[in-house]
Tab-separated table of C-alpha atoms and ligand atoms in Angstrom:
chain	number	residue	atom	x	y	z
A	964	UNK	CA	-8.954	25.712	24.894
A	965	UNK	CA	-5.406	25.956	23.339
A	966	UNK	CA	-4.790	23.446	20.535
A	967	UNK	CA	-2.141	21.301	21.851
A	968	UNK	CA	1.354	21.281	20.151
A	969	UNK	CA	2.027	21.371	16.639
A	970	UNK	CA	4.871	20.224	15.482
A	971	UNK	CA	7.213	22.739	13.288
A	972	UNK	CA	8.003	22.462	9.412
A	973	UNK	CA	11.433	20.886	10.215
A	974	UNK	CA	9.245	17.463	11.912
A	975	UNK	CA	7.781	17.242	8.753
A	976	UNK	CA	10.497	17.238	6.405
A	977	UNK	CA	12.656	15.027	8.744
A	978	UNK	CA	9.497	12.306	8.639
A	979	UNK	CA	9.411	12.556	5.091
A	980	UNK	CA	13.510	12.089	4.950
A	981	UNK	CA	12.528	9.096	6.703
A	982	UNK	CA	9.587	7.918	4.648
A	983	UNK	CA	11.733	8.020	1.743
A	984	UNK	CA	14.333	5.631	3.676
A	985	UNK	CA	12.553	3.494	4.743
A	986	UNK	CA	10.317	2.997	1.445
A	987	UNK	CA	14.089	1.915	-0.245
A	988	UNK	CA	14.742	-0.777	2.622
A	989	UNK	CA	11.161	-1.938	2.229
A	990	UNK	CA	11.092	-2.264	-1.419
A	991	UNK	CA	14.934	-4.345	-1.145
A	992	UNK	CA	13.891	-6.631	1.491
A	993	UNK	CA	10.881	-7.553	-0.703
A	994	UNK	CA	13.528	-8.234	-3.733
A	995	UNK	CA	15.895	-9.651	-1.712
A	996	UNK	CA	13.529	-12.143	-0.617
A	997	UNK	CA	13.270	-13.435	-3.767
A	998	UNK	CA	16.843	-12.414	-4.445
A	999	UNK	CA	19.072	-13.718	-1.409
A	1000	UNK	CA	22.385	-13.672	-3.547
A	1001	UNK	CA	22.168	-10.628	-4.691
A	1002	UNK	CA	25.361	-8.957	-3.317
A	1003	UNK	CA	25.115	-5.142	-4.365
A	1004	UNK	CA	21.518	-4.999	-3.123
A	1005	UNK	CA	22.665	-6.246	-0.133
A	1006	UNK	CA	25.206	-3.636	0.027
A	1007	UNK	CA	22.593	-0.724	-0.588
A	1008	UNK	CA	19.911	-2.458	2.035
A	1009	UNK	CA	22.842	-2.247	4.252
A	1010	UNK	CA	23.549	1.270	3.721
A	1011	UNK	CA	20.288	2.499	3.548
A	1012	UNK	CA	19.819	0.596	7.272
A	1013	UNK	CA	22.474	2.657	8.521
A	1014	UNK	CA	21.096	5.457	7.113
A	1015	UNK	CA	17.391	5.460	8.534
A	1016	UNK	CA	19.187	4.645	12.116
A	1017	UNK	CA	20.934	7.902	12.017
A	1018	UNK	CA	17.847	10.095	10.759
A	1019	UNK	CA	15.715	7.883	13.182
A	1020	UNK	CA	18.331	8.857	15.825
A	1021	UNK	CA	18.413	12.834	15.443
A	1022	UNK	CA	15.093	13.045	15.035
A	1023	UNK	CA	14.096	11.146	17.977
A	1024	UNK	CA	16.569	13.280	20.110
A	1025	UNK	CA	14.347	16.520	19.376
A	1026	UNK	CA	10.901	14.875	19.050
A	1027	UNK	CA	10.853	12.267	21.035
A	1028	UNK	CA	10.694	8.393	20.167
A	1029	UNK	CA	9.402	6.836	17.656
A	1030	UNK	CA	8.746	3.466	18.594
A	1031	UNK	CA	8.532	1.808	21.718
A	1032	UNK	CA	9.216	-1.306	24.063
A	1033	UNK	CA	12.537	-0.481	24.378
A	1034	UNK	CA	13.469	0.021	20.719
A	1035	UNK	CA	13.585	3.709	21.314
A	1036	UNK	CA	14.904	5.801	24.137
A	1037	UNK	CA	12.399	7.636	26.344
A	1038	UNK	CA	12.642	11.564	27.583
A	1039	UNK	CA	11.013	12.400	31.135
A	1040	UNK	CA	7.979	12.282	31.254
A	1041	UNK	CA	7.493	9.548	29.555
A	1042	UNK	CA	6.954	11.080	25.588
A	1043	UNK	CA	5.915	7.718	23.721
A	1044	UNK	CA	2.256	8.782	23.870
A	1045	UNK	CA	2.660	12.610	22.728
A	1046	UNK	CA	0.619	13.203	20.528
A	1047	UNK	CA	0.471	13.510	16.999
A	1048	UNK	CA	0.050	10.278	15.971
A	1049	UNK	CA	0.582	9.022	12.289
A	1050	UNK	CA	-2.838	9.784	11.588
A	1051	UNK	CA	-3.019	13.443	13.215
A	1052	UNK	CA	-0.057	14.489	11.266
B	830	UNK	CA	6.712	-10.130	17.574
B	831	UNK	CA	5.473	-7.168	15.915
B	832	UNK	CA	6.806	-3.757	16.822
B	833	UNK	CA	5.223	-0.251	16.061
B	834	UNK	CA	6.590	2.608	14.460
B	835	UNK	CA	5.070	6.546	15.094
B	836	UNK	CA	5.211	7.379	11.343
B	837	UNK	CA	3.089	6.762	8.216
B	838	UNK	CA	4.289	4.304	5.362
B	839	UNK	CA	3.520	7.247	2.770
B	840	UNK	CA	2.591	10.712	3.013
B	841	UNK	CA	-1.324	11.049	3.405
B	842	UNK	CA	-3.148	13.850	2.697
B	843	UNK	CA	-6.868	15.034	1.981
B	844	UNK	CA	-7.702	18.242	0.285
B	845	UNK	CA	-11.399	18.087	2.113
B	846	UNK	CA	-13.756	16.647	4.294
B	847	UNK	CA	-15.971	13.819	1.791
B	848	UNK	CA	-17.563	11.754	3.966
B	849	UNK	CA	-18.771	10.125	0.525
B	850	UNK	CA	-15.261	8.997	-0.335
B	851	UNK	CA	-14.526	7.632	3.219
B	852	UNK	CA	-17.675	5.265	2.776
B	853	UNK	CA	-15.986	3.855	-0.697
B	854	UNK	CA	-12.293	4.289	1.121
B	855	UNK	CA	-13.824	1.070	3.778
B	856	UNK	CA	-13.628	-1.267	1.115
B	857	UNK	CA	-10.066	-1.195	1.309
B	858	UNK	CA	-10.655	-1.541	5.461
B	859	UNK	CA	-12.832	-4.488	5.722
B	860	UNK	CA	-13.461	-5.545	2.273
B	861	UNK	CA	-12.626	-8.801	0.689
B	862	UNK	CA	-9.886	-7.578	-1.051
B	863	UNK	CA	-9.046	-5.081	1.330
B	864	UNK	CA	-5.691	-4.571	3.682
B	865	UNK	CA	-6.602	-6.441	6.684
B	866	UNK	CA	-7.767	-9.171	4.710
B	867	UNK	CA	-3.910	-9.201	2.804
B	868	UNK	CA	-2.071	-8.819	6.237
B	869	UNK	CA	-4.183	-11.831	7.910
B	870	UNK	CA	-3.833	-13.892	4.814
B	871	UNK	CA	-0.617	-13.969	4.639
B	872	UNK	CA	0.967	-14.004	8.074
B	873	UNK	CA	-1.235	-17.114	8.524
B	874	UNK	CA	-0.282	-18.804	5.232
B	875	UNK	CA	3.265	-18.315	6.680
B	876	UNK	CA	3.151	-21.793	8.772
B	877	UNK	CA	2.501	-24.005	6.441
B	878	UNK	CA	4.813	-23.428	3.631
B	879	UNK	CA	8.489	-23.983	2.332
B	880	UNK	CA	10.902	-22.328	4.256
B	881	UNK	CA	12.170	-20.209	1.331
B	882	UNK	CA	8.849	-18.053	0.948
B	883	UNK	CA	8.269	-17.616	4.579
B	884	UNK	CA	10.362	-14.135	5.035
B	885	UNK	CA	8.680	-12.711	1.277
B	886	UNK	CA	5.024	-13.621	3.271
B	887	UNK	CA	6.481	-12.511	6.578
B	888	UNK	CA	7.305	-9.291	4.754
B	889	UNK	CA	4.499	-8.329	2.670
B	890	UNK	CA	2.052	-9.486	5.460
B	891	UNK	CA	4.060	-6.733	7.531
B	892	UNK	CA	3.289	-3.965	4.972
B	893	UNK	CA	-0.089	-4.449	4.799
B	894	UNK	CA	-0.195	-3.574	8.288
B	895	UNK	CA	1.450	-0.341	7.228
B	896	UNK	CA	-1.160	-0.434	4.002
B	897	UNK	CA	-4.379	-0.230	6.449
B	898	UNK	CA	-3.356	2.076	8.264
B	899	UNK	CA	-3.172	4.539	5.775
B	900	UNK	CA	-6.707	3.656	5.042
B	901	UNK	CA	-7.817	4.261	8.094
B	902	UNK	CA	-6.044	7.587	8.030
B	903	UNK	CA	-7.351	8.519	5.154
B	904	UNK	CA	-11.317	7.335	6.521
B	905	UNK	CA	-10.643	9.448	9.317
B	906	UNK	CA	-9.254	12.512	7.565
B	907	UNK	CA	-12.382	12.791	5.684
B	908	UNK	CA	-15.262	12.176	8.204
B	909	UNK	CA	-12.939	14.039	11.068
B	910	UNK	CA	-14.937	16.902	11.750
B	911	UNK	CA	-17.934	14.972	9.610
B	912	UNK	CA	-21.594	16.626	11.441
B	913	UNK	CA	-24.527	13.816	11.576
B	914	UNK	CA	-26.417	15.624	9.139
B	915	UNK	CA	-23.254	15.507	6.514
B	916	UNK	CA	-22.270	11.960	7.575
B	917	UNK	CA	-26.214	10.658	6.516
B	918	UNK	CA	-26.226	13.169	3.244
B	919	UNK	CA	-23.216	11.353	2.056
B	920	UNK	CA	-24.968	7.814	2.744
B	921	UNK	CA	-23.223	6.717	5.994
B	922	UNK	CA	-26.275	7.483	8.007
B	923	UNK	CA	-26.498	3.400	8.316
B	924	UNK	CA	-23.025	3.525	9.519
B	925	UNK	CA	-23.519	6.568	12.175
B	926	UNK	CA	-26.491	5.172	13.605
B	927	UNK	CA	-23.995	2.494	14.769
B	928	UNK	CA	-20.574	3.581	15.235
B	929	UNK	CA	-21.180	7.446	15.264
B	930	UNK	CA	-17.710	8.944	13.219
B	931	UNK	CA	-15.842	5.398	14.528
B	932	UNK	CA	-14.100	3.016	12.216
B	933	UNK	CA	-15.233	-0.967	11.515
B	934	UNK	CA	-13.877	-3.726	9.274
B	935	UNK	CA	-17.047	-3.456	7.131
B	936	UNK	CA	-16.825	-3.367	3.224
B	937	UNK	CA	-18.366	0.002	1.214
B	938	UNK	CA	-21.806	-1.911	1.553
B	939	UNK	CA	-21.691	-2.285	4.938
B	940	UNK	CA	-20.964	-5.775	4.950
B	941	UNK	CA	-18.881	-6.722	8.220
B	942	UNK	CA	-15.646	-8.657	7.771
B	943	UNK	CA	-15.222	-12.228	7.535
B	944	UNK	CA	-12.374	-14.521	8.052
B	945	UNK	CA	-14.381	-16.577	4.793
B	946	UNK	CA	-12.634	-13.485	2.679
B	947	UNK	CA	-9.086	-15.531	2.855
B	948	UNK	CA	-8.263	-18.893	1.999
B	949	UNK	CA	-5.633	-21.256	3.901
B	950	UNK	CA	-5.239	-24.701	1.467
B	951	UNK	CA	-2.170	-25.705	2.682
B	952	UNK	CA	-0.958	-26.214	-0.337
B	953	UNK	CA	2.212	-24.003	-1.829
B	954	UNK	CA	0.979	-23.315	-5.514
B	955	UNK	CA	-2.691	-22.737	-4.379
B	956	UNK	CA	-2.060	-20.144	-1.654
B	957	UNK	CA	0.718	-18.202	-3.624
B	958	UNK	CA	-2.102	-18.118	-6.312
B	959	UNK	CA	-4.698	-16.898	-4.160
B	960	UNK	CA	-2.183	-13.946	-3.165
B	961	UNK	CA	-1.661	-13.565	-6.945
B	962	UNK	CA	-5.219	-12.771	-7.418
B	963	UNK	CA	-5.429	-10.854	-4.521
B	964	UNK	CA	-2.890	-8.493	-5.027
B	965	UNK	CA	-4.706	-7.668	-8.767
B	966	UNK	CA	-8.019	-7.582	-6.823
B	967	UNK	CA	-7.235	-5.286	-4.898
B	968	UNK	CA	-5.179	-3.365	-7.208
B	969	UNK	CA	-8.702	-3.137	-9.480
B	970	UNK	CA	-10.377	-2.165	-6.363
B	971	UNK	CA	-8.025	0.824	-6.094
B	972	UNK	CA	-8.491	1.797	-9.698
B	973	UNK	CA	-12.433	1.790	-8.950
B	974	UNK	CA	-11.785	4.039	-6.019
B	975	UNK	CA	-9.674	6.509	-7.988
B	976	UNK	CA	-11.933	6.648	-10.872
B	977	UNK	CA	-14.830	7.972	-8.457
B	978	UNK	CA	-12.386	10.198	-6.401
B	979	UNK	CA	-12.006	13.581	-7.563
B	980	UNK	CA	-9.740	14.372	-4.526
B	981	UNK	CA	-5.599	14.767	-5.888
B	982	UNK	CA	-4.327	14.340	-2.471
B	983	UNK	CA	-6.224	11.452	-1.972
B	984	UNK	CA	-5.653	9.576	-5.233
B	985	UNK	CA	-1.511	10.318	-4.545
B	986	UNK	CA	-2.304	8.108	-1.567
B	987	UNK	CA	-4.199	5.570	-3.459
B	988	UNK	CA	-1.733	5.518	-6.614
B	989	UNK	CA	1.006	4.848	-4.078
B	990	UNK	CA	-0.909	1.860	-2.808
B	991	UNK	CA	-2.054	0.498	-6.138
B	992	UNK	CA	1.383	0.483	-7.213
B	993	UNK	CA	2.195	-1.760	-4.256
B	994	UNK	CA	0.116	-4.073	-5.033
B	995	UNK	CA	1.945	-4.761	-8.720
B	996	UNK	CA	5.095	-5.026	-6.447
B	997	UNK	CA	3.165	-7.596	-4.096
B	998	UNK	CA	2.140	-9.518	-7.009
B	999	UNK	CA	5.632	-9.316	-8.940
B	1000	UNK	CA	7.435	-11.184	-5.599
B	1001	UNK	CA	4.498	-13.676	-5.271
B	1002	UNK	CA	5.117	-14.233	-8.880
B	1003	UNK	CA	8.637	-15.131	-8.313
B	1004	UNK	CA	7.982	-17.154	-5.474
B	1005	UNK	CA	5.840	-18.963	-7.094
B	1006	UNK	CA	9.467	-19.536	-9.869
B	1007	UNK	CA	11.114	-20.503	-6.329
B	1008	UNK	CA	9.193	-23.136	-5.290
B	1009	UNK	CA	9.207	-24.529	-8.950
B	1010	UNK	CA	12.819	-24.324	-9.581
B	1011	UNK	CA	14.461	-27.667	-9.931
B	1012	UNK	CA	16.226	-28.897	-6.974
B	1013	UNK	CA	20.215	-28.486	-6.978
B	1014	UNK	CA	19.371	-26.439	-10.388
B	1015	UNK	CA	20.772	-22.669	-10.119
B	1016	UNK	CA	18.440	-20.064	-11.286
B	1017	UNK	CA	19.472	-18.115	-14.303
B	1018	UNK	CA	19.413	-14.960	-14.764
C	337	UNK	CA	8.109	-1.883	-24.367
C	338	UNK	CA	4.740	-3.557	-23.413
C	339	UNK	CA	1.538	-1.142	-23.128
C	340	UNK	CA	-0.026	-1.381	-19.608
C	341	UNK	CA	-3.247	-0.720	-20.753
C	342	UNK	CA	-5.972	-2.564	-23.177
C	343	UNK	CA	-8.470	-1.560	-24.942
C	344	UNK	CA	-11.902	-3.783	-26.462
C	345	UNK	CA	-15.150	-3.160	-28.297
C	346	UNK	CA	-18.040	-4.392	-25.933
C	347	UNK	CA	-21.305	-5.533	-28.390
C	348	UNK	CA	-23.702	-3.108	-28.252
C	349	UNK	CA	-27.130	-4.273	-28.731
C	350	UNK	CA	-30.496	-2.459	-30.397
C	351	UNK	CA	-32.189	-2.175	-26.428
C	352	UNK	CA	-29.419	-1.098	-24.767
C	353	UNK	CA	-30.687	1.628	-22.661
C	354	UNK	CA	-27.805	3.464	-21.293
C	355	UNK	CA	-25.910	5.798	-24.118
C	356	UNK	CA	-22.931	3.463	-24.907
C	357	UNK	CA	-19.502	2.955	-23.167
C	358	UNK	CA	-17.726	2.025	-26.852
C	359	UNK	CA	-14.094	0.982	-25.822
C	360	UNK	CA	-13.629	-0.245	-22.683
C	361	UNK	CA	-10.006	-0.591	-20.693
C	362	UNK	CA	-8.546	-2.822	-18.223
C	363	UNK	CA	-5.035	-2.457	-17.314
C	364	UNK	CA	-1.998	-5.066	-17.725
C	365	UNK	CA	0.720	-3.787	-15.561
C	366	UNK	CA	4.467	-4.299	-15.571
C	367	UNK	CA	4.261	-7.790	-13.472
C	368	UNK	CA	3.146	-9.599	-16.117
C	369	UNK	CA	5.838	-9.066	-17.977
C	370	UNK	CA	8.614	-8.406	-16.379
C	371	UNK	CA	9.615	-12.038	-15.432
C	372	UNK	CA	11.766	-12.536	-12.436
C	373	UNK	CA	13.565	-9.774	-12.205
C	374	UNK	CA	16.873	-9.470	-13.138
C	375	UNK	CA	19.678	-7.863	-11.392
C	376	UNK	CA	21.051	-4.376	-11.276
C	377	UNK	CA	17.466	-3.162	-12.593
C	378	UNK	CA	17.920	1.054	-12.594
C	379	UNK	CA	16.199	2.676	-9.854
C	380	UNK	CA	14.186	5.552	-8.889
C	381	UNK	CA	16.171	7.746	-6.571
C	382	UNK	CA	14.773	7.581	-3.066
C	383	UNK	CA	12.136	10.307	-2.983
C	384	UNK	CA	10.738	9.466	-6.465
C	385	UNK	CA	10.614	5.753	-5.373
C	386	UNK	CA	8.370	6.857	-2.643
C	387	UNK	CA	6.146	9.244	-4.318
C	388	UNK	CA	5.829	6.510	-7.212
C	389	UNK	CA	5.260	3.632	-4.827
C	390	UNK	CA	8.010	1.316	-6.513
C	391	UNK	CA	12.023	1.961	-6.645
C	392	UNK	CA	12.509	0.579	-10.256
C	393	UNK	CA	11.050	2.077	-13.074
C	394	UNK	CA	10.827	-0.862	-14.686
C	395	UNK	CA	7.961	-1.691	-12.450
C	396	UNK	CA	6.079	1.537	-12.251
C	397	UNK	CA	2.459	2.030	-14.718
C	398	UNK	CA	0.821	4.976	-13.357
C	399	UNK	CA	-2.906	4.768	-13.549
C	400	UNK	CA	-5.866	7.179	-14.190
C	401	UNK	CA	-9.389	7.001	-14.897
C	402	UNK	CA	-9.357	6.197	-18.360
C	403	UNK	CA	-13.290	7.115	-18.447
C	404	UNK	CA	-12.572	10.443	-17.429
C	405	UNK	CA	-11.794	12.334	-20.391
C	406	UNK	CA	-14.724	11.072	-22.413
C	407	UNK	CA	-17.032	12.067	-19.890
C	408	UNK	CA	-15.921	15.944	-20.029
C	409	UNK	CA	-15.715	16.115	-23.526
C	410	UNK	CA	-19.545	14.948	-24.055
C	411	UNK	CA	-20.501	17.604	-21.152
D	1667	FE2	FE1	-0.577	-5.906	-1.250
């Protein structure tokens, strides 16, 4: 039997893009919960946010979504449950 | 409510199947000190305290979501393709015999998990405490692990988490400044 | 700069079986001493701050087995 799917080089790098994102917003919402008046970490969590929405976008668009009830757009068929999952990749 | 994302926290990688280091790896699974332990911990310390530290537990609690499952992706990179024979050579026969090449919140002794790991007082200095000493327990745990892995992939997935754990413990720390700070007093920095 | 890692002497006794351990470490990262952290910190840029696990430096200690070395250099 055929191994199903793997995904190319470009998946990879885009995740990682994404990883690296979302590693900056986690680490400033941490601070700025400690640090609500902080206004130029505000500005970069801000930035950053729109940032991982626009990588989350494009890469959803070619590899289908990335999160689910509703907080991501499906393809037909239904794509949520393509595999690999975080732990296959 | 709790939403999931498709994607990995960090990186993980494995440069081979070690069975061996997946049976250490569980600590960090269903161990005391482990990452469901953290996530429980604090999400449910999160109704009984002031207001102001509710998002830092809301947050952390959150990541250490993202924390065990990187754990259990590790666990299951190494014992993937794990035969019976190699799964009892590297002492998880016990474990087979049970749950074949399956996960379970068990510590590296086998020991299942127990809600008696994480403590609820109620009161503000003694849980933020508790997480104090959590987040270094379980930062030492991860130093034990690396010190008996001699994997590199693996231990850039383990450094990454032990390094979160200072983080965890530097906001606890300040909360901890928070909730002693003198009313109608501003902080200074 | 603070060290993130200490050192002691453990006693080592006439009957102790075992071939000696004779410094032993325990680490003292950057939480204990950075305080609450102050504003405008400098930061890793993002990849780093991933691959590190922290986005300031002033909050990164790497670790390794500090047993490790000792161990070759005996074999
Ligand atoms: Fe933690």
């Amino acid at each position: 039997m055929a191994n199903p799917k793997q995904m190319p080089d470009e998946f990879y790098q885009w995740m990682k893009q994404l990883q690296e994102i979302d590693f900056v917003l986690v680490e400033l919402t941490l601070y700025l919960d400690t640090h609500p008046e902080d206004y130029d970490s505000i500005k970069q969590f801000n930035e950053f946010a729109e940032k991982g929405m626009r990588l989350r976008q494009k890469i959803e668009k070619k590899y289908g979504p990335l999160m689910q009830y509703g907080q991501s757009y499906s393809g037909y068929p239904w794509n949520w449950d393509d595999p690999p999952w975080p732990w296959q990749m | 409510m709790w939403v999931y994302e498709k994607k990995l926290q960090y990186p993980v990688r494995v440069s081979k199947c070690n069975p061996m280091l997946a049976k250490f790896l569980i600590e960090q699974y269903g161990g005391a000190d482990g990452e469901l332990a953290a996530a429980l911990r604090y999400l449910n310390q999160r109704y009984s305290i002031p207001d102001k530290v509710v998002g830092l537990l809301t947050d952390i609690g959150t990541e250490e979501f993202a924390h065990l499952e990187m754990i259990a992706t590790m666990v299951y990179k190494l014992t993937k393709d794990a035969t019976p024979d190699e799964m009892r050579e590297a002492g998880l026969g016990d474990h087979y015999a049970n749950h074949d090449n399956a996960l379970f919140y068990h510590n590296a002794a086998g020991a299942p998990w127990t809600a008696t790991y994480i403590q609820a007082k109620g009161d503000p200095i003694a849980d933020l405490y508790e997480d104090i000493a959590a987040e270094e327990k379980a930062r030492a745990t991860y130093q034990w692990i690396i010190n008996m892995s001699d994997d590199p992939d693996l231990n850039d997935g383990l450094s990454f988490l032990r390094e979160r754990e200072v983080v965890h413990s530097q906001r606890f720390r300040e909360a901890v400044e928070i909730l002693k700070e003198e009313r109608d007093r501003k902080k200074i920095f | 700069m603070s060290t993130y890692r200490k050192s002691w002497r453990p006693y080592i006794g006439p009957n102790d079986p075992c071939p000696p351990i004779e410094i032993k470490y325990y680490e003292t990262p950057p939480n204990l001493y950075l305080g609450y952290q102050p504003y405008g910190l400098k930061q890793f840029d993002p990849s780093t701050a991933l691959f590190k696990g922290t986005l300031w430096p002033a909050l990164y200690a790497p670790y390794s087995n500090p047993y490790k070395k000792k161990r070759e250099e005996e074999e």
